[in-house]
């Protein structure tokens, strides 16, 4: 009798283990096809045939036309593994001329094209939805010129951000942009999404630091707006349309960026507090005491620290608090900066505005502290299916959104976390759950968008609209604006071949 | 019997900085360059503090030798938990000529003065890469030595050191007093928390000169030249095997 009972118990245990393992396996294997998960219809495009492939091979060479399904797996799926396209062709041009010939052909044949850089986008904008031809910038990775006096750097769109930074180090320059995806993202993609990142606080938006853009339009026309001038008020600034239009108005092939001097002195402070309000008080004090040397102000909540500890084994250098703040300073004189920091730190500890904290004393420690913030996105991928929201909100209500989301989704989620660019008013709200299903999806959206609109925020501060958020654009932009955007799109791309199903809704 | 620990810390150019040789080849550029505590010394400080926390040591004294800026490193050691600091001030011009031999004599004299019975140093400084100071200090004092320590255990008068050697790990027992040099895997140094950084400001830092200790800084070594290693020649990328074979044939290699 006892044997039978223990045998049943053992069976139950084995089944449980099998089910758990299958669930885990599912969350790490291929996501479902976008076309099957979302309500989207394939546009009236042609399908690539043998003759098209021959033409492509003539333009870029046989080696740079990829049609093998196994090789295309990575290019059809986004970085957070939430959408999957069905492209059967990937093209790897090396020059703007090649891109021009490709697009001219695709336009004539009415073949849809999906521009792809480092494929690190977070709104499903960098991968195909159906069988769009993937046009990749991976071979367009030359730094064309660097002017060490003005800091103006011209590079091809396929330059990886981190590599560009390393190349610029020789001239004591840095790219005015930094984000967690730096090891993989391409500058062309960064410009096409008007990426924000960790140092927007100090160096401003790409709309200010990008001086010129070279792009190829849908019909193959090369649009040369690749100026290296800081000031040029001659007519309408067309390059601004290329910036942030997510590859829907043109394929960016080269950029000219104004790069700042590499700071001589960098310091990182990591602080712990118990209330979100304290973060805002610290932010204000940091602006007052460290103003001109502030280069980044970020925050994470305790759930984030828990996740990076659990999934990535990253160690928290200070005690457990509800909120953490990362302050980075960059200046030209280490003595001055250390003095400013020292008195700031003394003030906040004496007044207990910060409960605890640490100052990184060497680069190693600085990187470790930055990792705590930059790896949150990666840690979330290990926590289940992630719904990512990136919103601009008034500072004082920012974390209320996290609280309200937790209440609203009670019982449905693994984690609801809040972190982000505190200094820019930009919250990254993430919800993880065991796996994607329509119940959770419909509970989350449009709840988060309505919440944002109620506070006059932006439903996408920096990630863009891509595939996932294009149908919510009206929560932030007026009907008139959207109408105008659609007219502009029609003018630039009458056959709608550039990155279809992205950025703008099909109709209002 | 509890240990009284002396820890040596050196201010070096941060390991992540790209080193530049001065145009006159007399040395490397240090002006305006980020400096921090030698990583192995950080590990040494951490180990000393852990000994104190486990009640195997009564006091941890951090020592640094060098010009005024070396004091920054002492502050870091104090913020990590060292009880007090000693700065042996050596003016910049003399410091350039100072090496392990002079430093080891300084440490030896201080150990006697402070009645320390355990000296923990980093195995080498990342600027000099000499890996000599711990060994020389032990020799001057005629103390036992355990170098390249990846594990340390103190039981009364016996110090057990696991050493990282080429063939693997070697475990030795030392009779105190002893000198230990810390290797990478000995521990993971703690972060200095802000409250401790504040407390450190109140800890005592004594200033001495080599002359006060009766140590002669004269060196028998003179640096003639510092130069960059030869530039690595760029390779080229080829598109396919045919091109690879073609290039190899061109270069007369096949």
XYZ file of C-alpha atoms in Angstrom:
762
model
C 0.000 0.000 0.000
C 2.740 2.403 1.023
C 4.709 1.545 -2.103
C 1.724 2.367 -4.352
C 1.253 5.724 -2.610
C 4.881 6.747 -2.912
C 4.868 5.642 -6.556
C 1.890 7.926 -7.295
C 3.576 10.764 -5.477
C 6.736 10.198 -7.494
C 4.754 10.202 -10.732
C 3.071 13.464 -9.765
C 6.468 14.949 -9.033
C 7.884 13.796 -12.376
C 4.886 15.215 -14.226
C 5.281 18.492 -12.408
C 8.945 18.631 -13.370
C 8.076 17.792 -16.983
C 5.435 20.521 -17.182
C 7.678 23.104 -15.543
C 10.531 22.237 -17.887
C 8.264 22.496 -20.925
C 7.045 25.925 -19.795
C 10.611 27.124 -19.347
C 11.621 25.617 -22.675
C 8.720 27.356 -24.413
C 9.706 30.732 -23.082
C 13.209 30.323 -24.532
C 12.333 28.834 -27.916
C 10.919 30.648 -30.951
C 8.006 33.014 -30.337
C 4.790 32.514 -32.291
C 4.550 34.073 -35.757
C 3.504 37.708 -35.601
C 1.009 37.070 -38.389
C -0.740 34.443 -36.253
C -0.645 36.328 -32.948
C -1.647 39.807 -34.015
C -4.487 41.152 -36.082
C -2.521 42.191 -39.179
C -3.104 41.571 -42.874
C -0.368 41.218 -45.466
C -0.267 44.190 -47.801
C -0.655 43.968 -51.551
C 3.037 43.257 -52.210
C 4.725 40.957 -54.662
C 6.637 37.890 -53.533
C 10.357 37.499 -54.245
C 11.038 35.112 -57.088
C 14.168 33.549 -58.624
C 14.635 36.504 -60.948
C 14.609 38.941 -58.005
C 17.260 36.850 -56.251
C 19.404 36.944 -59.389
C 19.103 40.711 -59.512
C 20.058 40.966 -55.835
C 23.039 38.689 -56.395
C 24.168 40.901 -59.256
C 24.017 43.959 -57.006
C 25.654 42.725 -53.771
C 27.310 39.459 -54.727
C 26.130 35.903 -54.092
C 27.665 35.749 -50.608
C 25.590 38.685 -49.456
C 22.184 37.286 -50.359
C 21.041 34.934 -47.586
C 18.103 32.619 -48.248
C 18.840 29.706 -45.899
C 16.028 29.478 -43.325
C 18.263 28.474 -40.420
C 20.537 31.457 -41.053
C 17.556 33.811 -41.098
C 16.104 32.727 -37.773
C 17.824 35.464 -35.775
C 16.857 38.151 -38.274
C 13.182 37.243 -38.173
C 12.864 37.485 -34.382
C 13.269 40.559 -32.179
C 15.744 40.750 -29.306
C 13.128 40.220 -26.608
C 11.681 37.239 -28.526
C 8.132 38.498 -28.778
C 7.524 38.709 -32.529
C 8.557 36.569 -35.478
C 8.468 37.335 -39.166
C 8.635 35.067 -42.187
C 11.263 36.617 -44.401
C 13.107 34.333 -46.786
C 15.659 36.862 -48.044
C 18.350 38.896 -46.254
C 20.514 41.332 -48.227
C 23.857 42.707 -47.024
C 24.929 45.690 -49.150
C 28.243 47.455 -48.562
C 27.669 50.825 -50.219
C 24.973 53.441 -50.603
C 24.987 52.763 -54.357
C 24.092 49.117 -53.746
C 21.250 50.133 -51.415
C 19.986 52.514 -54.091
C 19.915 49.783 -56.745
C 18.184 47.362 -54.372
C 15.445 49.777 -53.390
C 14.909 50.889 -56.986
C 14.317 47.269 -57.924
C 12.080 46.557 -54.928
C 10.031 49.655 -55.656
C 9.537 48.676 -59.296
C 8.583 45.135 -58.277
C 6.486 46.275 -55.282
C 8.513 44.124 -52.890
C 8.217 45.110 -49.224
C 11.498 45.855 -47.438
C 12.384 45.671 -43.724
C 15.461 47.787 -42.857
C 17.530 46.128 -40.129
C 20.482 47.347 -38.090
C 21.549 45.609 -34.914
C 18.033 44.247 -34.325
C 17.941 45.492 -30.767
C 14.701 47.459 -31.069
C 12.088 46.880 -28.404
C 8.849 47.543 -30.283
C 9.087 44.917 -33.012
C 10.095 47.514 -35.575
C 13.321 45.908 -36.746
C 12.003 42.538 -37.933
C 9.635 41.566 -40.742
C 5.965 40.851 -40.083
C 5.440 38.764 -43.216
C 7.935 38.038 -45.982
C 9.531 41.479 -46.348
C 13.038 41.486 -47.778
C 15.413 42.221 -44.896
C 17.890 44.934 -45.862
C 20.746 44.855 -43.358
C 23.407 47.474 -42.609
C 25.819 44.962 -41.084
C 28.444 45.360 -43.817
C 28.176 49.158 -43.952
C 30.451 49.667 -40.971
C 33.116 52.153 -42.064
C 33.985 55.299 -40.165
C 34.301 57.714 -43.066
C 35.917 60.696 -41.351
C 36.671 62.199 -37.953
C 37.475 65.867 -37.400
C 39.259 65.977 -34.027
C 38.902 69.766 -33.787
C 35.161 70.104 -34.321
C 34.315 66.600 -33.170
C 32.257 65.993 -36.320
C 32.290 62.317 -37.231
C 30.868 60.809 -40.405
C 30.135 57.084 -40.492
C 28.150 54.518 -42.413
C 24.858 53.455 -40.872
C 26.081 49.978 -39.945
C 28.692 51.119 -37.427
C 28.096 49.455 -34.059
C 27.773 52.086 -31.326
C 30.323 50.547 -28.949
C 32.861 50.034 -31.730
C 32.398 53.613 -32.953
C 33.095 54.789 -29.395
C 36.277 52.717 -29.262
C 37.454 54.088 -32.595
C 36.768 57.638 -31.444
C 38.780 57.168 -28.234
C 41.947 57.728 -30.234
C 40.785 61.279 -30.850
C 39.526 61.770 -27.287
C 35.955 61.910 -28.556
C 32.806 60.015 -27.615
C 29.520 59.388 -29.404
C 26.883 61.596 -27.698
C 24.707 58.547 -27.171
C 24.857 55.547 -24.872
C 22.450 52.706 -24.263
C 22.456 49.162 -22.935
C 22.371 47.731 -26.464
C 25.640 49.483 -27.419
C 27.453 46.221 -28.171
C 25.045 45.383 -30.981
C 23.049 48.404 -32.114
C 23.905 50.237 -35.330
C 24.111 54.014 -35.610
C 21.687 53.937 -38.551
C 19.112 52.261 -36.322
C 19.856 54.659 -33.487
C 19.213 57.622 -35.785
C 16.150 56.039 -37.357
C 14.602 55.608 -33.921
C 15.938 58.869 -32.460
C 17.351 56.754 -29.646
C 17.481 58.451 -26.248
C 19.643 56.448 -23.881
C 21.616 57.066 -20.738
C 23.270 60.373 -21.539
C 20.498 62.373 -23.147
C 20.487 64.341 -19.932
C 23.948 65.695 -20.745
C 24.334 65.621 -24.507
C 20.767 66.191 -25.610
C 18.739 64.336 -28.198
C 20.057 63.024 -31.519
C 17.889 65.683 -33.145
C 20.495 68.149 -31.929
C 23.707 66.182 -32.272
C 23.080 64.657 -35.699
C 24.289 67.222 -38.233
C 23.604 65.268 -41.376
C 21.971 62.163 -42.760
C 22.388 60.316 -46.030
C 19.416 58.140 -46.870
C 18.044 56.224 -49.833
C 14.386 56.811 -50.607
C 11.913 54.117 -51.603
C 12.475 54.638 -55.317
C 16.254 54.408 -55.015
C 16.939 58.149 -54.959
C 19.950 58.948 -52.832
C 19.093 61.824 -50.524
C 22.362 63.491 -49.582
C 21.758 65.618 -46.487
C 25.125 64.582 -45.099
C 26.235 68.007 -43.906
C 29.015 68.450 -41.352
C 27.993 71.963 -40.447
C 26.878 72.960 -36.998
C 24.708 75.741 -38.360
C 22.804 75.674 -41.625
C 19.466 77.401 -41.995
C 18.813 76.932 -45.667
C 15.288 75.718 -46.284
C 13.390 72.877 -44.639
C 15.464 70.466 -42.532
C 14.627 67.205 -44.326
C 17.069 65.109 -42.288
C 14.860 65.653 -39.229
C 12.204 63.582 -41.003
C 14.668 60.719 -41.345
C 15.527 60.908 -37.651
C 12.952 58.948 -35.696
C 10.854 57.789 -38.639
C 11.971 54.210 -38.014
C 12.970 53.396 -41.573
C 9.532 54.198 -42.997
C 10.542 57.314 -44.946
C 14.013 56.305 -46.085
C 16.857 53.860 -45.515
C 19.595 55.678 -43.598
C 22.997 54.856 -45.106
C 25.311 57.367 -43.409
C 25.264 59.859 -40.568
C 27.275 62.846 -39.499
C 27.344 63.362 -35.729
C 28.770 66.080 -33.542
C 30.834 64.154 -30.985
C 31.736 65.697 -27.632
C 35.156 65.539 -25.988
C 35.792 62.474 -23.892
C 35.467 63.572 -20.279
C 38.690 63.483 -18.283
C 36.965 62.683 -15.041
C 33.999 60.342 -14.599
C 32.436 59.379 -11.295
C 29.500 57.165 -10.406
C 27.447 57.280 -7.224
C 24.851 54.661 -6.282
C 22.291 55.614 -3.642
C 19.507 53.851 -1.768
C 16.280 55.480 -0.526
C 12.951 54.302 0.795
C 10.512 56.568 -1.050
C 10.171 57.620 -4.675
C 9.755 61.222 -3.496
C 13.288 61.030 -2.058
C 14.578 60.238 -5.541
C 13.058 63.470 -6.808
C 14.512 65.448 -3.901
C 17.928 63.923 -4.626
C 17.539 64.760 -8.319
C 16.885 68.376 -7.495
C 19.834 68.548 -5.122
C 22.054 66.859 -7.692
C 21.035 69.458 -10.270
C 21.827 72.239 -7.781
C 25.147 70.891 -6.493
C 26.476 68.997 -9.508
C 24.595 70.710 -12.338
C 27.223 71.284 -14.987
C 28.995 67.964 -14.467
C 25.887 65.746 -14.296
C 25.945 63.248 -17.140
C 23.349 60.650 -16.110
C 20.615 60.202 -13.523
C 18.911 56.798 -13.532
C 16.756 54.863 -11.108
C 15.770 51.236 -10.514
C 13.321 49.787 -8.004
C 13.993 46.956 -5.571
C 12.363 44.386 -7.884
C 14.914 45.248 -10.569
C 17.813 44.685 -8.195
C 16.201 41.412 -7.149
C 15.949 40.276 -10.779
C 19.516 41.118 -11.798
C 20.700 39.380 -8.652
C 18.583 36.294 -9.255
C 19.089 35.832 -13.001
C 22.486 37.426 -13.645
C 24.141 37.047 -10.228
C 24.909 40.768 -10.034
C 25.746 41.913 -6.522
C 24.076 44.933 -4.891
C 26.904 46.979 -3.329
C 24.693 48.611 -0.711
C 21.829 47.483 1.516
C 18.242 46.673 0.483
C 16.108 49.700 -0.232
C 12.902 50.344 -2.130
C 14.536 52.606 -4.700
C 18.046 53.093 -6.021
C 19.541 56.017 -7.884
C 22.595 56.103 -10.111
C 24.255 59.471 -10.611
C 27.110 59.896 -13.038
C 29.259 62.992 -13.372
C 31.592 63.806 -16.264
C 33.978 66.725 -16.174
C 37.288 68.118 -17.281
C 39.015 68.244 -13.885
C 38.962 65.303 -11.474
C 39.923 67.371 -8.450
C 37.063 69.836 -8.962
C 34.581 67.073 -9.609
C 35.640 65.063 -6.597
C 35.292 68.138 -4.408
C 31.774 68.792 -5.700
C 30.824 65.146 -5.224
C 32.365 64.968 -1.803
C 30.335 67.857 -0.439
C 27.151 66.616 -2.189
C 27.613 63.180 -0.642
C 28.363 64.585 2.790
C 25.178 66.692 2.670
C 22.884 63.878 1.617
C 24.244 61.432 4.195
C 24.150 63.911 7.059
C 20.620 64.996 6.180
C 19.724 61.336 5.522
C 18.230 62.311 2.190
C 19.989 59.144 1.024
C 19.880 56.207 3.403
C 22.988 54.523 2.016
C 25.200 54.593 -1.020
C 28.612 54.072 -2.507
C 30.966 55.987 -4.793
C 32.788 53.948 -7.416
C 36.498 54.430 -6.876
C 37.732 52.841 -10.083
C 36.469 51.986 -13.605
C 35.804 48.386 -12.654
C 33.424 49.432 -9.883
C 31.827 52.050 -12.149
C 31.070 49.414 -14.729
C 29.694 47.060 -12.084
C 27.314 49.731 -10.822
C 26.233 50.654 -14.362
C 25.644 46.989 -15.051
C 23.026 46.926 -12.318
C 20.987 49.408 -14.321
C 21.887 48.346 -17.870
C 21.209 44.643 -17.351
C 17.643 44.992 -16.099
C 16.229 44.429 -19.592
C 18.264 41.258 -19.970
C 17.289 39.978 -16.518
C 13.623 40.490 -17.402
C 13.948 38.157 -20.398
C 14.728 35.370 -17.928
C 11.675 36.205 -15.852
C 9.079 35.285 -18.472
C 7.354 36.955 -21.395
C 7.973 40.705 -21.098
C 5.549 43.498 -21.911
C 7.702 46.604 -22.255
C 6.444 50.147 -21.827
C 8.490 53.257 -22.215
C 6.617 56.376 -21.234
C 7.260 60.027 -20.569
C 5.399 61.264 -17.502
C 5.486 64.177 -15.086
C 8.092 63.258 -12.455
C 5.813 63.203 -9.420
C 3.387 60.616 -10.865
C 5.985 58.359 -12.477
C 6.005 55.575 -9.927
C 2.245 55.813 -9.317
C 1.939 54.140 -12.696
C 3.862 51.137 -11.392
C 1.697 50.905 -8.266
C -1.527 51.217 -10.270
C -0.377 48.619 -12.800
C 0.376 46.151 -10.012
C -3.098 46.675 -8.564
C -4.748 46.383 -11.957
C -2.923 43.154 -12.911
C -3.144 41.446 -9.551
C -2.591 37.697 -9.820
C -1.645 37.769 -13.498
C 2.011 38.715 -13.393
C 5.462 37.424 -12.369
C 6.906 40.910 -11.915
C 5.903 44.511 -12.516
C 8.973 46.708 -12.364
C 9.766 50.369 -12.875
C 13.136 51.855 -13.769
C 14.573 54.382 -16.157
C 15.865 57.818 -16.993
C 14.769 59.687 -13.912
C 16.464 62.852 -15.081
C 14.486 62.880 -18.358
C 11.074 61.988 -16.933
C 11.167 58.649 -18.750
C 9.806 55.529 -17.052
C 10.428 51.991 -18.281
C 7.486 49.986 -16.999
C 7.851 46.236 -17.562
C 5.423 43.430 -16.863
C 6.496 39.801 -17.000
C 4.220 36.791 -16.980
C 4.712 33.038 -17.465
C 3.765 33.261 -21.126
C 1.975 35.519 -23.566
C -1.791 35.163 -23.608
C -4.671 37.365 -24.664
C -6.048 37.729 -21.111
C -2.939 39.434 -19.831
C -2.419 41.375 -23.047
C -5.919 42.863 -22.975
C -5.592 43.647 -19.278
C -2.371 45.588 -19.858
C -3.321 47.392 -23.053
C -4.853 49.898 -23.412
C -4.674 50.376 -19.605
C -1.085 51.657 -19.693
C -1.766 53.911 -22.681
C -4.907 55.363 -21.100
C -3.014 55.973 -17.869
C -0.284 57.774 -19.787
C -2.699 59.858 -21.839
C -4.574 60.853 -18.674
C -1.365 62.494 -17.441
C -0.539 64.004 -20.851
C 2.497 61.781 -21.194
C 3.997 60.055 -24.208
C 3.213 56.392 -24.851
C 6.696 55.968 -26.272
C 9.400 58.205 -24.877
C 12.331 56.751 -26.807
C 11.611 53.237 -28.094
C 9.465 54.422 -30.977
C 6.228 52.872 -32.213
C 7.523 50.052 -34.392
C 5.010 47.279 -34.895
C 3.695 47.030 -31.369
C 2.659 50.573 -30.597
C 1.674 52.038 -33.954
C -2.037 51.600 -33.279
C -1.843 53.618 -30.073
C -0.287 56.727 -31.581
C -3.497 58.688 -31.056
C -3.013 58.493 -27.286
C -0.237 61.019 -27.686
C -0.624 62.708 -31.065
C -3.600 64.567 -32.464
C -5.666 63.355 -35.444
C -4.431 66.309 -37.477
C -0.768 65.441 -36.813
C -1.320 61.800 -37.674
C -3.119 62.731 -40.893
C -0.198 64.884 -41.908
C 2.234 62.073 -41.079
C 0.288 59.752 -43.352
C 0.391 62.284 -46.184
C 4.152 62.622 -45.760
C 4.550 58.848 -45.848
C 2.543 58.658 -49.079
C 4.702 61.323 -50.635
C 7.983 59.663 -49.666
C 6.908 56.085 -50.389
C 3.849 55.825 -52.662
C 4.156 52.042 -52.962
C 4.507 51.707 -49.149
C 7.448 49.328 -49.458
C 9.612 50.761 -46.673
C 9.097 48.938 -43.373
C 5.351 48.339 -43.770
C 3.140 47.596 -40.743
C 5.301 49.921 -38.647
C 5.150 53.336 -36.992
C 1.862 54.610 -38.434
C -1.487 52.833 -38.229
C -2.988 51.509 -41.473
C -5.775 53.982 -41.135
C -7.080 56.364 -38.524
C 47.156 35.790 20.136
C 45.577 38.037 17.543
C 47.288 39.498 14.528
C 48.235 43.120 14.027
C 48.052 43.612 10.285
C 49.925 46.011 8.067
C 48.537 46.393 4.537
C 50.396 48.111 1.729
C 48.380 50.079 -0.839
C 49.671 51.772 -3.964
C 48.099 54.486 -6.093
C 48.368 53.434 -9.732
C 46.850 54.447 -13.057
C 43.395 52.832 -13.229
C 43.656 49.516 -15.026
C 40.947 50.482 -17.546
C 42.805 53.587 -18.761
C 44.612 53.451 -22.103
C 48.263 54.073 -21.228
C 50.118 56.690 -23.263
C 53.889 56.982 -23.409
C 55.283 60.503 -22.954
C 56.752 61.964 -26.156
C 60.178 62.194 -24.495
C 59.985 58.464 -23.658
C 60.862 59.148 -20.020
C 57.718 57.476 -18.751
C 53.959 57.300 -19.188
C 51.490 60.190 -19.049
C 50.035 60.480 -15.537
C 48.806 64.077 -15.614
C 44.999 64.253 -15.632
C 44.746 60.476 -15.891
C 42.389 58.492 -13.630
C 44.217 56.776 -10.774
C 42.911 54.251 -8.289
C 44.122 51.668 -5.765
C 46.138 48.802 -7.258
C 43.540 46.025 -7.698
C 45.644 43.423 -5.847
C 46.071 45.839 -2.941
C 42.303 46.182 -2.731
C 42.138 42.429 -2.322
C 44.833 42.636 0.375
C 42.872 45.302 2.282
C 39.683 43.239 2.006
C 41.421 40.171 3.429
C 42.856 42.141 6.338
C 39.442 43.581 7.185
C 37.849 40.150 7.004
C 40.461 38.872 9.499
C 39.507 41.697 11.834
C 35.778 41.018 11.386
C 36.342 37.350 12.217
C 38.275 38.485 15.298
C 41.610 37.059 14.121
C 43.161 40.536 13.979
C 42.973 43.473 16.348
C 44.040 46.306 14.098
C 44.491 46.939 10.392
C 46.948 49.681 9.443
C 47.040 50.811 5.818
C 50.337 52.120 4.482
C 51.146 53.942 1.275
C 54.385 55.402 -0.070
C 54.475 58.237 -2.556
C 53.733 61.895 -3.222
C 50.763 63.802 -1.764
C 48.126 62.261 -4.038
C 48.891 58.812 -2.616
C 46.730 59.793 0.342
C 43.608 59.255 -1.809
C 44.388 55.557 -1.782
C 44.692 55.571 1.988
C 41.224 57.135 2.204
C 39.823 54.292 0.131
C 41.474 51.734 2.422
C 40.077 53.521 5.473
C 36.639 53.663 3.862
C 36.802 49.910 3.344
C 37.452 49.457 7.057
C 41.142 49.898 7.856
C 41.604 51.468 11.307
C 44.259 54.035 10.534
C 46.678 55.034 7.836
C 50.343 55.871 7.435
C 51.533 57.957 4.508
C 55.247 57.731 3.882
C 55.704 60.842 1.827
C 58.159 60.568 -1.045
C 58.425 63.600 -3.350
C 57.551 62.954 -6.998
C 61.134 63.201 -8.301
C 62.416 60.619 -5.812
C 59.317 58.450 -6.217
C 60.063 57.893 -9.897
C 63.310 56.173 -8.911
C 61.771 54.182 -6.017
C 61.224 50.463 -6.456
C 60.454 47.279 -4.508
C 63.805 47.270 -2.709
C 63.266 50.672 -1.076
C 59.569 50.029 -0.389
C 60.292 46.680 1.235
C 62.754 48.342 3.613
C 60.117 50.947 4.506
C 57.482 48.278 5.176
C 59.970 46.308 7.277
C 60.787 49.304 9.452
C 57.094 50.157 9.876
C 56.234 46.594 10.802
C 58.805 46.764 13.595
C 57.591 50.186 14.728
C 53.927 49.188 14.732
C 54.616 45.746 16.192
C 52.755 44.138 13.310
C 53.042 40.392 12.896
C 51.266 40.032 9.561
C 51.895 42.028 6.411
C 49.506 41.593 3.490
C 50.471 43.121 0.150
C 49.109 42.823 -3.368
C 51.173 40.316 -5.330
C 52.282 43.021 -7.770
C 51.431 46.555 -8.816
C 49.872 46.869 -12.245
C 52.284 49.623 -13.246
C 55.590 48.056 -12.245
C 54.519 44.399 -12.490
C 57.599 43.592 -10.396
C 56.120 41.002 -8.006
C 59.067 41.561 -5.644
C 57.983 43.740 -2.722
C 56.347 41.022 -0.586
C 59.255 38.649 -1.068
C 61.859 41.326 -0.322
C 59.959 42.523 2.754
C 59.915 38.997 4.165
C 63.628 38.660 3.444
C 64.534 41.960 5.156
C 62.514 40.947 8.224
C 63.523 37.290 8.005
C 59.820 36.379 8.258
C 57.934 33.507 6.635
C 56.278 34.306 3.310
C 53.188 33.008 1.489
C 52.943 34.505 -1.985
C 50.148 34.358 -4.614
C 47.645 33.592 -1.874
C 44.204 32.485 -3.043
C 43.170 31.403 0.449
C 44.238 32.379 3.957
C 43.490 30.753 7.299
C 44.832 31.944 10.616
C 44.841 29.655 13.652
C 46.820 31.044 16.566
C 50.482 31.106 15.500
C 49.823 29.078 12.338
C 48.962 30.670 9.031
C 47.786 28.310 6.284
C 48.154 29.750 2.794
C 46.888 28.195 -0.421
C 49.149 29.451 -3.193
C 48.387 29.697 -6.902
C 51.353 28.174 -8.680
C 51.917 27.147 -12.288
C 51.051 23.527 -11.668
C 47.919 24.220 -9.636
C 47.457 24.981 -5.961
C 50.034 24.558 -3.209
C 49.070 24.627 0.476
C 51.690 25.662 2.992
C 51.724 26.267 6.737
C 53.620 29.310 7.959
C 54.648 30.179 11.451
C 53.847 33.797 12.317
C 55.093 36.483 11.813
C 54.618 36.344 8.064
C 54.291 38.297 4.837
C 51.510 37.342 2.408
C 50.966 38.551 -1.146
C 47.360 38.530 -2.381
C 46.390 36.995 -5.692
C 43.223 37.598 -7.719
C 41.046 34.842 -6.317
C 41.698 35.534 -2.647
C 38.448 37.477 -2.281
C 36.019 39.966 -3.863
C 36.709 43.412 -2.362
C 33.760 45.240 -0.840
C 32.447 48.595 -1.989
C 33.095 51.505 0.343
C 29.632 52.627 1.460
C 28.944 56.317 1.971
C 28.547 56.136 5.764
C 31.956 54.424 5.916
C 33.453 57.007 3.573
C 32.223 59.670 6.012
C 33.633 57.757 9.011
C 36.969 57.361 7.231
C 37.421 61.130 7.156
C 37.819 61.059 10.928
C 40.332 58.199 11.014
C 43.974 59.058 11.788
C 46.525 59.334 8.993
C 50.124 59.759 10.159
C 52.724 61.310 7.878
C 56.323 60.170 7.793
C 59.350 60.380 5.548
C 61.751 57.623 4.569
C 64.401 59.523 6.540
C 62.237 59.306 9.700
C 62.430 55.535 9.303
C 66.130 55.560 8.562
C 65.632 54.147 5.087
C 67.900 55.188 2.244
C 65.948 55.690 -0.973
C 69.002 55.469 -3.213
C 68.395 53.186 -6.121
C 70.854 51.204 -8.162
C 68.406 51.098 -11.071
C 68.011 53.856 -13.632
C 65.161 53.921 -16.191
C 66.688 54.605 -19.576
C 63.629 54.613 -21.781
C 59.940 53.776 -21.869
C 58.521 52.874 -25.277
C 55.313 51.531 -26.788
C 55.289 47.902 -27.856
C 55.572 47.592 -31.665
C 52.275 48.282 -33.440
C 50.341 45.172 -34.340
C 49.932 45.012 -38.091
C 46.360 45.028 -39.339
C 44.967 41.844 -40.784
C 42.565 41.803 -43.700
C 39.173 40.217 -44.053
C 38.461 38.077 -47.069
C 35.033 37.372 -48.506
C 35.421 33.660 -49.239
C 37.832 30.714 -49.406
C 38.834 31.439 -53.012
C 40.011 34.900 -52.008
C 41.824 33.444 -48.989
C 43.742 30.990 -51.145
C 44.463 33.752 -53.648
C 45.918 36.012 -50.946
C 47.998 33.207 -49.489
C 49.395 32.482 -52.952
C 50.121 36.189 -53.484
C 52.113 36.274 -50.261
C 54.003 33.209 -51.394
C 52.770 31.157 -48.478
C 51.228 28.340 -50.549
